[in-house]
Amino acid sequence: MQWTELLLSFATSVVGALGGLGGAILLVPLLVLTGVSPRAAAPLGLVSVAGGSLSASAMQTRERSVNHRLGITTELAASTGAVVGVLASGWASDAFLQRFLALVAIAAAVLGGRRKGVRNLPDPALSLDDVGEHVGSLSGAYVLDGGVVPYKARRLLTGSGLFAVSGLLAGMAGASGGFVKTPATSEVMHIPVRVAAATTTFTIGLTAATGLGVMAVQGRLDLHECAAVCVGSMLGGRVGAMLQTKLSPPQVRRVLSAVLVVVGVVLMVRA
Amino acid sequence: MSGVIDPGARGVQVVLRVAVAVAFVCAVVGMLGDAAIHHAAAGVAIGVIIAAPLVRVLLLAGHWARLGDGRYAGAALVLVAVAGCGALLALL
């Protein structure tokens, strides 16, 4: 039994699903600290993201908190950026990229943590029948404390630009980029943080699956360790998704900000 | 079309539930030992977590196409193509 991988992937996936970040950004450095080589830790990080995302997705889809149209639209920019980033990797040093990502994470933490209250308020005219995403647009409604809150994505071009940059950096630095996507969706595009986190959980699973497919073909997966991380991350993803529905948006933002600060510090130290 | 609630693709829910169950059971079996059966089970678990998100996007594309939401159906297909191109480029 790989107890270390199992327990670490569980704990980091709870936090990852809660904030829509994916657990890899925390899991990979922790595995390296326990003696796993960075080359072996990278695929385990992707297994953690893919497993946590899949586990959380069943619940988030049932509660209709994921806006799939928004996720796919923004992921197009991020994936294109990631492909360019992979091809361009080597243009900037890993240390520079990690320091840059650390600053982005800390700036996102400050932006999200500074905002008070709830931006999108319940509309009494809406009922539970109105919950979900709208056909043909990047808008929808979700349930908050028994009320139904409408939302509509704003500044799509700016948001997509940030996603492309996050994908570019992720492709160059090998990070998942979830810690940029959730704050960008919430703070720039004005999507409620719970919807932003659930939607990002969906998209990072897609990104991780693509990366894992490549690593599987390259023979870089230790299936025994991957299985342990898969179990831990699936349990953690489910617990994180459940906790996400219990917390208020300001609480989710505070947790997200705290985790982003930790991520920023971890990245800065690694650099 | 703005304001019309998407009823959601039922197939997605079913696929996700089955994928979660299969991946979890196989991963548990896979981490319990080093025999061939454990190795095979772990391989199935990893295969499922790789395939599930891509199948989900393809099902969404089909669902949106049936709703007449061609713009987003097309975006979903392009996304799968970009992911495929990325994998191919990484392999080269």
Short mmCIF file of C-alpha atoms in Angstrom, two decimals:
data_model
loop_
_atom_site.label_atom_id
_atom_site.label_comp_id
_atom_site.label_asym_id
_atom_site.label_seq_id
_atom_site.Cartn_x
_atom_site.Cartn_y
_atom_site.Cartn_z
CA MET A 1 0.00 0.00 0.00
CA GLN A 2 1.21 3.51 -0.88
CA TRP A 3 -0.08 5.25 2.26
CA THR A 4 1.86 8.48 1.74
CA GLU A 5 0.49 8.99 -1.78
CA LEU A 6 -3.01 8.01 -0.64
CA LEU A 7 -3.17 10.41 2.32
CA LEU A 8 -1.43 13.35 0.61
CA SER A 9 -3.62 13.08 -2.48
CA PHE A 10 -6.76 12.94 -0.32
CA ALA A 11 -5.86 16.07 1.68
CA THR A 12 -4.72 18.13 -1.32
CA SER A 13 -7.74 17.12 -3.41
CA VAL A 14 -10.16 18.28 -0.69
CA VAL A 15 -8.56 21.74 -0.85
CA GLY A 16 -8.29 21.58 -4.64
CA ALA A 17 -11.96 20.76 -5.23
CA LEU A 18 -13.07 23.34 -2.66
CA GLY A 19 -11.43 26.17 -4.57
CA GLY A 20 -11.51 24.70 -8.08
CA LEU A 21 -7.71 24.64 -8.18
CA GLY A 22 -6.90 20.96 -8.56
CA GLY A 23 -4.69 19.37 -5.93
CA ALA A 24 -1.51 19.00 -8.00
CA ILE A 25 -0.12 22.43 -7.21
CA LEU A 26 0.10 21.33 -3.55
CA LEU A 27 0.57 17.58 -4.02
CA VAL A 28 3.61 17.68 -6.31
CA PRO A 29 5.80 19.80 -3.97
CA LEU A 30 4.68 17.68 -0.99
CA LEU A 31 5.58 14.44 -2.80
CA VAL A 32 8.97 15.90 -3.70
CA LEU A 33 9.51 16.76 -0.04
CA THR A 34 8.81 13.11 0.88
CA GLY A 35 11.51 11.91 -1.51
CA VAL A 36 9.62 11.30 -4.76
CA SER A 37 11.57 12.63 -7.77
CA PRO A 38 10.01 15.63 -9.57
CA ARG A 39 9.82 13.58 -12.78
CA ALA A 40 7.85 10.84 -10.99
CA ALA A 41 5.71 13.35 -9.05
CA ALA A 42 4.45 15.19 -12.16
CA PRO A 43 2.23 12.37 -13.52
CA LEU A 44 0.95 11.67 -9.99
CA GLY A 45 -0.08 15.33 -9.81
CA LEU A 46 -2.02 14.96 -13.06
CA VAL A 47 -3.69 11.76 -11.79
CA SER A 48 -4.70 13.71 -8.69
CA VAL A 49 -6.26 16.51 -10.77
CA ALA A 50 -8.04 14.12 -13.15
CA GLY A 51 -9.31 11.87 -10.33
CA GLY A 52 -10.47 14.76 -8.14
CA SER A 53 -12.16 16.45 -11.09
CA LEU A 54 -14.00 13.29 -12.13
CA SER A 55 -15.14 12.59 -8.59
CA ALA A 56 -16.39 16.15 -8.01
CA SER A 57 -17.97 16.39 -11.47
CA ALA A 58 -20.76 13.89 -10.84
CA MET A 59 -22.04 15.91 -7.88
CA GLN A 60 -21.44 19.33 -9.47
CA THR A 61 -23.27 18.29 -12.66
CA ARG A 62 -26.24 17.04 -10.64
CA GLU A 63 -26.41 20.36 -8.76
CA ARG A 64 -26.03 22.23 -12.06
CA SER A 65 -23.29 24.45 -10.70
CA VAL A 66 -21.00 23.87 -13.72
CA ASN A 67 -21.43 26.20 -16.70
CA HIS A 68 -20.16 23.90 -19.45
CA ARG A 69 -20.42 26.52 -22.22
CA LEU A 70 -18.30 28.94 -20.24
CA GLY A 71 -15.82 26.19 -19.36
CA ILE A 72 -15.39 25.08 -22.97
CA THR A 73 -15.21 28.64 -24.35
CA THR A 74 -12.51 29.72 -21.91
CA GLU A 75 -10.70 26.37 -22.09
CA LEU A 76 -10.30 26.86 -25.84
CA ALA A 77 -8.13 29.89 -25.09
CA ALA A 78 -6.29 28.10 -22.27
CA SER A 79 -5.65 24.92 -24.28
CA THR A 80 -4.38 26.86 -27.27
CA GLY A 81 -2.12 28.82 -24.93
CA ALA A 82 -0.94 25.57 -23.33
CA VAL A 83 -0.05 24.01 -26.68
CA VAL A 84 1.91 27.16 -27.63
CA GLY A 85 3.47 27.12 -24.15
CA VAL A 86 4.64 23.51 -24.48
CA LEU A 87 6.18 24.32 -27.86
CA ALA A 88 7.76 27.50 -26.50
CA SER A 89 9.06 25.93 -23.28
CA GLY A 90 12.72 26.75 -22.85
CA TRP A 91 12.32 30.40 -23.83
CA ALA A 92 12.13 31.37 -20.17
CA SER A 93 13.76 29.65 -17.21
CA ASP A 94 11.65 27.48 -14.87
CA ALA A 95 12.64 29.70 -11.95
CA PHE A 96 11.39 32.84 -13.72
CA LEU A 97 8.09 31.17 -14.66
CA GLN A 98 7.53 29.85 -11.15
CA ARG A 99 8.22 33.27 -9.63
CA PHE A 100 5.81 34.84 -12.12
CA LEU A 101 3.11 32.25 -11.30
CA ALA A 102 3.72 32.84 -7.58
CA LEU A 103 3.10 36.56 -8.03
CA VAL A 104 -0.07 35.85 -10.04
CA ALA A 105 -1.35 33.51 -7.29
CA ILE A 106 -0.68 36.05 -4.53
CA ALA A 107 -2.24 38.91 -6.55
CA ALA A 108 -5.34 36.75 -7.14
CA ALA A 109 -5.47 35.97 -3.40
CA VAL A 110 -5.38 39.67 -2.53
CA LEU A 111 -8.02 40.58 -5.14
CA GLY A 112 -10.40 37.82 -4.06
CA GLY A 113 -9.82 38.21 -0.33
CA ARG A 114 -10.27 41.99 -0.39
CA ARG A 115 -13.79 41.87 -1.83
CA LYS A 116 -16.58 41.80 0.77
CA GLY A 117 -20.10 40.46 0.53
CA VAL A 118 -21.81 38.73 -2.38
CA ARG A 119 -21.77 40.37 -5.85
CA ASN A 120 -24.58 38.31 -7.41
CA LEU A 121 -27.76 38.38 -5.29
CA PRO A 122 -30.79 36.03 -5.40
CA ASP A 123 -33.68 37.06 -7.66
CA PRO A 124 -37.04 36.38 -5.93
CA ALA A 125 -38.71 36.05 -9.34
CA LEU A 126 -36.65 32.93 -10.10
CA SER A 127 -37.48 29.40 -8.94
CA LEU A 128 -35.54 26.13 -8.82
CA ASP A 129 -36.78 25.44 -12.36
CA ASP A 130 -34.55 28.33 -13.52
CA VAL A 131 -31.34 26.75 -12.15
CA GLY A 132 -28.76 25.77 -14.74
CA GLU A 133 -26.97 27.24 -17.73
CA HIS A 134 -28.73 29.07 -20.55
CA VAL A 135 -28.85 27.80 -24.11
CA GLY A 136 -26.82 29.92 -26.53
CA SER A 137 -25.16 32.24 -23.99
CA LEU A 138 -22.62 32.33 -21.16
CA SER A 139 -25.18 32.90 -18.43
CA GLY A 140 -27.28 30.93 -16.01
CA ALA A 141 -28.49 30.68 -12.42
CA TYR A 142 -27.43 28.74 -9.35
CA VAL A 143 -28.83 28.03 -5.89
CA LEU A 144 -27.53 30.06 -2.95
CA ASP A 145 -29.04 29.68 0.53
CA GLY A 146 -32.40 28.56 -0.88
CA GLY A 147 -32.57 31.47 -3.35
CA VAL A 148 -31.79 31.40 -7.05
CA VAL A 149 -29.01 33.71 -8.23
CA PRO A 150 -28.73 34.73 -11.90
CA TYR A 151 -25.34 35.48 -13.44
CA LYS A 152 -23.87 36.44 -16.81
CA ALA A 153 -20.24 36.35 -17.89
CA ARG A 154 -18.73 39.78 -18.48
CA ARG A 155 -15.50 40.85 -20.14
CA LEU A 156 -15.20 37.61 -22.10
CA LEU A 157 -12.30 38.89 -24.20
CA THR A 158 -10.29 39.97 -21.15
CA GLY A 159 -11.14 36.71 -19.37
CA SER A 160 -10.20 34.61 -22.40
CA GLY A 161 -6.98 36.58 -22.72
CA LEU A 162 -6.11 35.73 -19.12
CA PHE A 163 -6.97 32.08 -19.75
CA ALA A 164 -4.68 32.07 -22.80
CA VAL A 165 -1.88 33.56 -20.69
CA SER A 166 -2.55 31.04 -17.89
CA GLY A 167 -2.46 28.22 -20.45
CA LEU A 168 0.74 29.59 -21.97
CA LEU A 169 2.41 29.77 -18.56
CA ALA A 170 1.00 26.39 -17.55
CA GLY A 171 2.35 24.82 -20.74
CA MET A 172 5.75 26.38 -20.18
CA ALA A 173 6.00 25.72 -16.43
CA GLY A 174 4.05 22.45 -16.14
CA ALA A 175 1.52 23.85 -13.63
CA SER A 176 -2.21 23.07 -13.91
CA GLY A 177 -3.27 26.73 -14.11
CA GLY A 178 -6.43 26.21 -12.02
CA PHE A 179 -5.25 28.74 -9.48
CA VAL A 180 -5.34 31.41 -12.21
CA LYS A 181 -8.57 30.23 -13.87
CA THR A 182 -10.88 30.33 -10.85
CA PRO A 183 -9.95 33.89 -9.73
CA ALA A 184 -10.04 35.10 -13.36
CA THR A 185 -13.52 33.64 -13.83
CA SER A 186 -14.78 35.01 -10.53
CA GLU A 187 -13.09 38.40 -10.30
CA VAL A 188 -12.72 39.41 -13.96
CA MET A 189 -15.75 37.75 -15.55
CA HIS A 190 -18.04 38.27 -12.50
CA ILE A 191 -19.12 34.64 -12.29
CA PRO A 192 -20.12 33.60 -8.72
CA VAL A 193 -17.16 31.92 -7.04
CA ARG A 194 -19.00 28.63 -6.53
CA VAL A 195 -19.88 28.38 -10.24
CA ALA A 196 -16.36 29.52 -11.15
CA ALA A 197 -14.79 26.83 -8.93
CA ALA A 198 -17.09 24.07 -10.25
CA THR A 199 -16.51 25.11 -13.87
CA THR A 200 -12.74 25.24 -13.38
CA THR A 201 -12.84 21.78 -11.75
CA PHE A 202 -14.41 20.54 -15.00
CA THR A 203 -11.83 22.19 -17.28
CA ILE A 204 -8.70 21.23 -15.32
CA GLY A 205 -9.84 17.60 -15.48
CA LEU A 206 -9.82 17.90 -19.25
CA THR A 207 -6.35 19.46 -19.28
CA ALA A 208 -5.01 16.80 -16.90
CA ALA A 209 -6.50 13.98 -18.99
CA THR A 210 -4.74 15.30 -22.09
CA GLY A 211 -1.40 15.48 -20.28
CA LEU A 212 -1.86 12.03 -18.74
CA GLY A 213 -2.59 10.53 -22.13
CA VAL A 214 0.77 11.77 -23.37
CA MET A 215 2.59 10.48 -20.28
CA ALA A 216 0.87 7.09 -20.57
CA VAL A 217 2.13 6.73 -24.15
CA GLN A 218 5.60 7.78 -22.99
CA GLY A 219 5.51 5.04 -20.31
CA ARG A 220 5.94 7.48 -17.43
CA LEU A 221 3.10 6.10 -15.24
CA ASP A 222 3.79 3.86 -12.22
CA LEU A 223 0.35 2.24 -12.14
CA HIS A 224 0.61 1.09 -8.51
CA GLU A 225 1.33 4.61 -7.23
CA CYS A 226 -1.16 6.13 -9.68
CA ALA A 227 -3.89 3.85 -8.29
CA ALA A 228 -3.22 5.04 -4.72
CA VAL A 229 -3.30 8.70 -5.81
CA CYS A 230 -6.46 8.03 -7.82
CA VAL A 231 -8.26 6.60 -4.75
CA GLY A 232 -7.11 9.47 -2.49
CA SER A 233 -7.98 12.17 -5.00
CA MET A 234 -11.41 10.72 -5.81
CA LEU A 235 -12.33 10.59 -2.12
CA GLY A 236 -10.85 14.06 -1.56
CA GLY A 237 -12.56 15.52 -4.63
CA ARG A 238 -15.93 14.31 -3.39
CA VAL A 239 -15.41 15.68 0.13
CA GLY A 240 -14.18 19.02 -1.29
CA ALA A 241 -17.21 19.32 -3.60
CA MET A 242 -19.56 18.58 -0.67
CA LEU A 243 -17.84 21.20 1.50
CA GLN A 244 -18.05 23.71 -1.35
CA THR A 245 -21.86 23.55 -1.34
CA LYS A 246 -21.99 24.06 2.46
CA LEU A 247 -19.83 27.19 2.57
CA SER A 248 -21.00 30.72 1.69
CA PRO A 249 -19.30 32.52 -1.25
CA PRO A 250 -17.28 34.80 1.10
CA GLN A 251 -16.10 31.70 3.01
CA VAL A 252 -15.10 29.97 -0.25
CA ARG A 253 -13.26 33.15 -1.32
CA ARG A 254 -11.42 33.32 2.01
CA VAL A 255 -10.37 29.66 1.79
CA LEU A 256 -9.38 30.21 -1.85
CA SER A 257 -7.31 33.27 -0.92
CA ALA A 258 -5.56 31.40 1.90
CA VAL A 259 -4.74 28.48 -0.40
CA LEU A 260 -3.53 30.84 -3.13
CA VAL A 261 -1.13 32.47 -0.67
CA VAL A 262 0.21 29.00 0.26
CA VAL A 263 0.52 28.13 -3.45
CA GLY A 264 2.34 31.40 -4.11
CA VAL A 265 4.79 30.81 -1.28
CA VAL A 266 5.36 27.18 -2.35
CA LEU A 267 6.07 28.28 -5.93
CA MET A 268 8.37 31.07 -4.77
CA VAL A 269 10.33 28.66 -2.53
CA ARG A 270 10.57 26.06 -5.33
CA ALA A 271 11.87 28.73 -7.70
CA MET B 1 -32.00 31.85 -27.21
CA SER B 2 -30.58 33.56 -24.10
CA GLY B 3 -32.56 32.78 -20.95
CA VAL B 4 -33.74 29.31 -22.04
CA ILE B 5 -32.52 26.80 -19.48
CA ASP B 6 -30.51 23.92 -20.85
CA PRO B 7 -32.20 20.75 -19.53
CA GLY B 8 -28.77 19.10 -19.31
CA ALA B 9 -27.56 16.04 -21.12
CA ARG B 10 -28.74 12.96 -19.25
CA GLY B 11 -26.07 10.81 -20.84
CA VAL B 12 -23.39 12.93 -19.18
CA GLN B 13 -24.72 12.15 -15.69
CA VAL B 14 -24.85 8.43 -16.38
CA VAL B 15 -21.38 8.35 -17.95
CA LEU B 16 -19.88 10.28 -15.04
CA ARG B 17 -21.49 8.05 -12.41
CA VAL B 18 -20.36 4.87 -14.14
CA ALA B 19 -16.87 6.32 -14.70
CA VAL B 20 -16.53 7.32 -11.04
CA ALA B 21 -17.64 3.86 -9.85
CA VAL B 22 -15.43 1.91 -12.27
CA ALA B 23 -12.37 4.14 -11.73
CA PHE B 24 -12.70 3.99 -7.94
CA VAL B 25 -13.21 0.23 -7.66
CA CYS B 26 -10.39 -0.49 -10.13
CA ALA B 27 -8.04 1.97 -8.39
CA VAL B 28 -8.73 0.34 -4.99
CA VAL B 29 -8.00 -3.11 -6.46
CA GLY B 30 -4.95 -1.69 -8.23
CA MET B 31 -3.33 -0.28 -5.11
CA LEU B 32 -3.81 -3.43 -3.01
CA GLY B 33 -1.09 -5.56 -4.59
CA ASP B 34 1.51 -6.12 -7.28
CA ALA B 35 -0.01 -9.11 -9.09
CA ALA B 36 -1.08 -8.92 -12.73
CA ILE B 37 -4.73 -8.46 -11.78
CA HIS B 38 -3.86 -5.43 -9.62
CA HIS B 39 -1.73 -3.99 -12.42
CA ALA B 40 -4.54 -4.45 -14.95
CA ALA B 41 -7.11 -2.90 -12.62
CA ALA B 42 -4.89 0.15 -12.05
CA GLY B 43 -4.50 0.51 -15.82
CA VAL B 44 -8.28 0.47 -16.28
CA ALA B 45 -8.70 3.12 -13.54
CA ILE B 46 -6.20 5.47 -15.20
CA GLY B 47 -7.72 4.81 -18.62
CA VAL B 48 -11.15 5.76 -17.31
CA ILE B 49 -10.03 9.05 -15.72
CA ILE B 50 -8.28 9.98 -18.98
CA ALA B 51 -11.23 9.09 -21.22
CA ALA B 52 -14.13 10.38 -19.10
CA PRO B 53 -13.59 14.16 -19.55
CA LEU B 54 -13.14 13.81 -23.32
CA VAL B 55 -16.26 11.64 -23.62
CA ARG B 56 -18.11 14.23 -21.52
CA VAL B 57 -17.17 17.02 -23.95
CA LEU B 58 -18.19 14.90 -26.95
CA LEU B 59 -21.56 14.12 -25.33
CA LEU B 60 -22.06 17.83 -24.60
CA ALA B 61 -21.28 18.64 -28.23
CA GLY B 62 -23.94 16.17 -29.39
CA HIS B 63 -26.47 17.47 -26.84
CA TRP B 64 -25.90 21.10 -27.84
CA ALA B 65 -26.12 20.24 -31.53
CA ARG B 66 -29.51 18.60 -30.90
CA LEU B 67 -30.63 21.78 -29.04
CA GLY B 68 -29.62 23.87 -32.05
CA ASP B 69 -26.78 25.49 -30.12
CA GLY B 70 -24.32 24.98 -32.97
CA ARG B 71 -21.81 27.63 -31.87
CA TYR B 72 -21.01 25.89 -28.58
CA ALA B 73 -21.27 22.40 -30.11
CA GLY B 74 -18.59 23.49 -32.56
CA ALA B 75 -16.49 24.99 -29.77
CA ALA B 76 -16.63 21.67 -27.90
CA LEU B 77 -15.44 19.76 -30.96
CA VAL B 78 -12.64 22.27 -31.57
CA LEU B 79 -11.57 21.87 -27.93
CA VAL B 80 -11.29 18.08 -28.32
CA ALA B 81 -9.31 18.67 -31.52
CA VAL B 82 -6.96 21.12 -29.76
CA ALA B 83 -6.43 18.60 -26.95
CA GLY B 84 -5.69 15.91 -29.53
CA CYS B 85 -3.27 18.16 -31.42
CA GLY B 86 -1.50 19.03 -28.15
CA ALA B 87 -1.03 15.34 -27.37
CA LEU B 88 0.23 14.65 -30.88
CA LEU B 89 2.66 17.58 -30.79
CA ALA B 90 3.96 16.45 -27.40
CA LEU B 91 4.58 12.98 -28.80
CA LEU B 92 6.64 14.29 -31.73
#
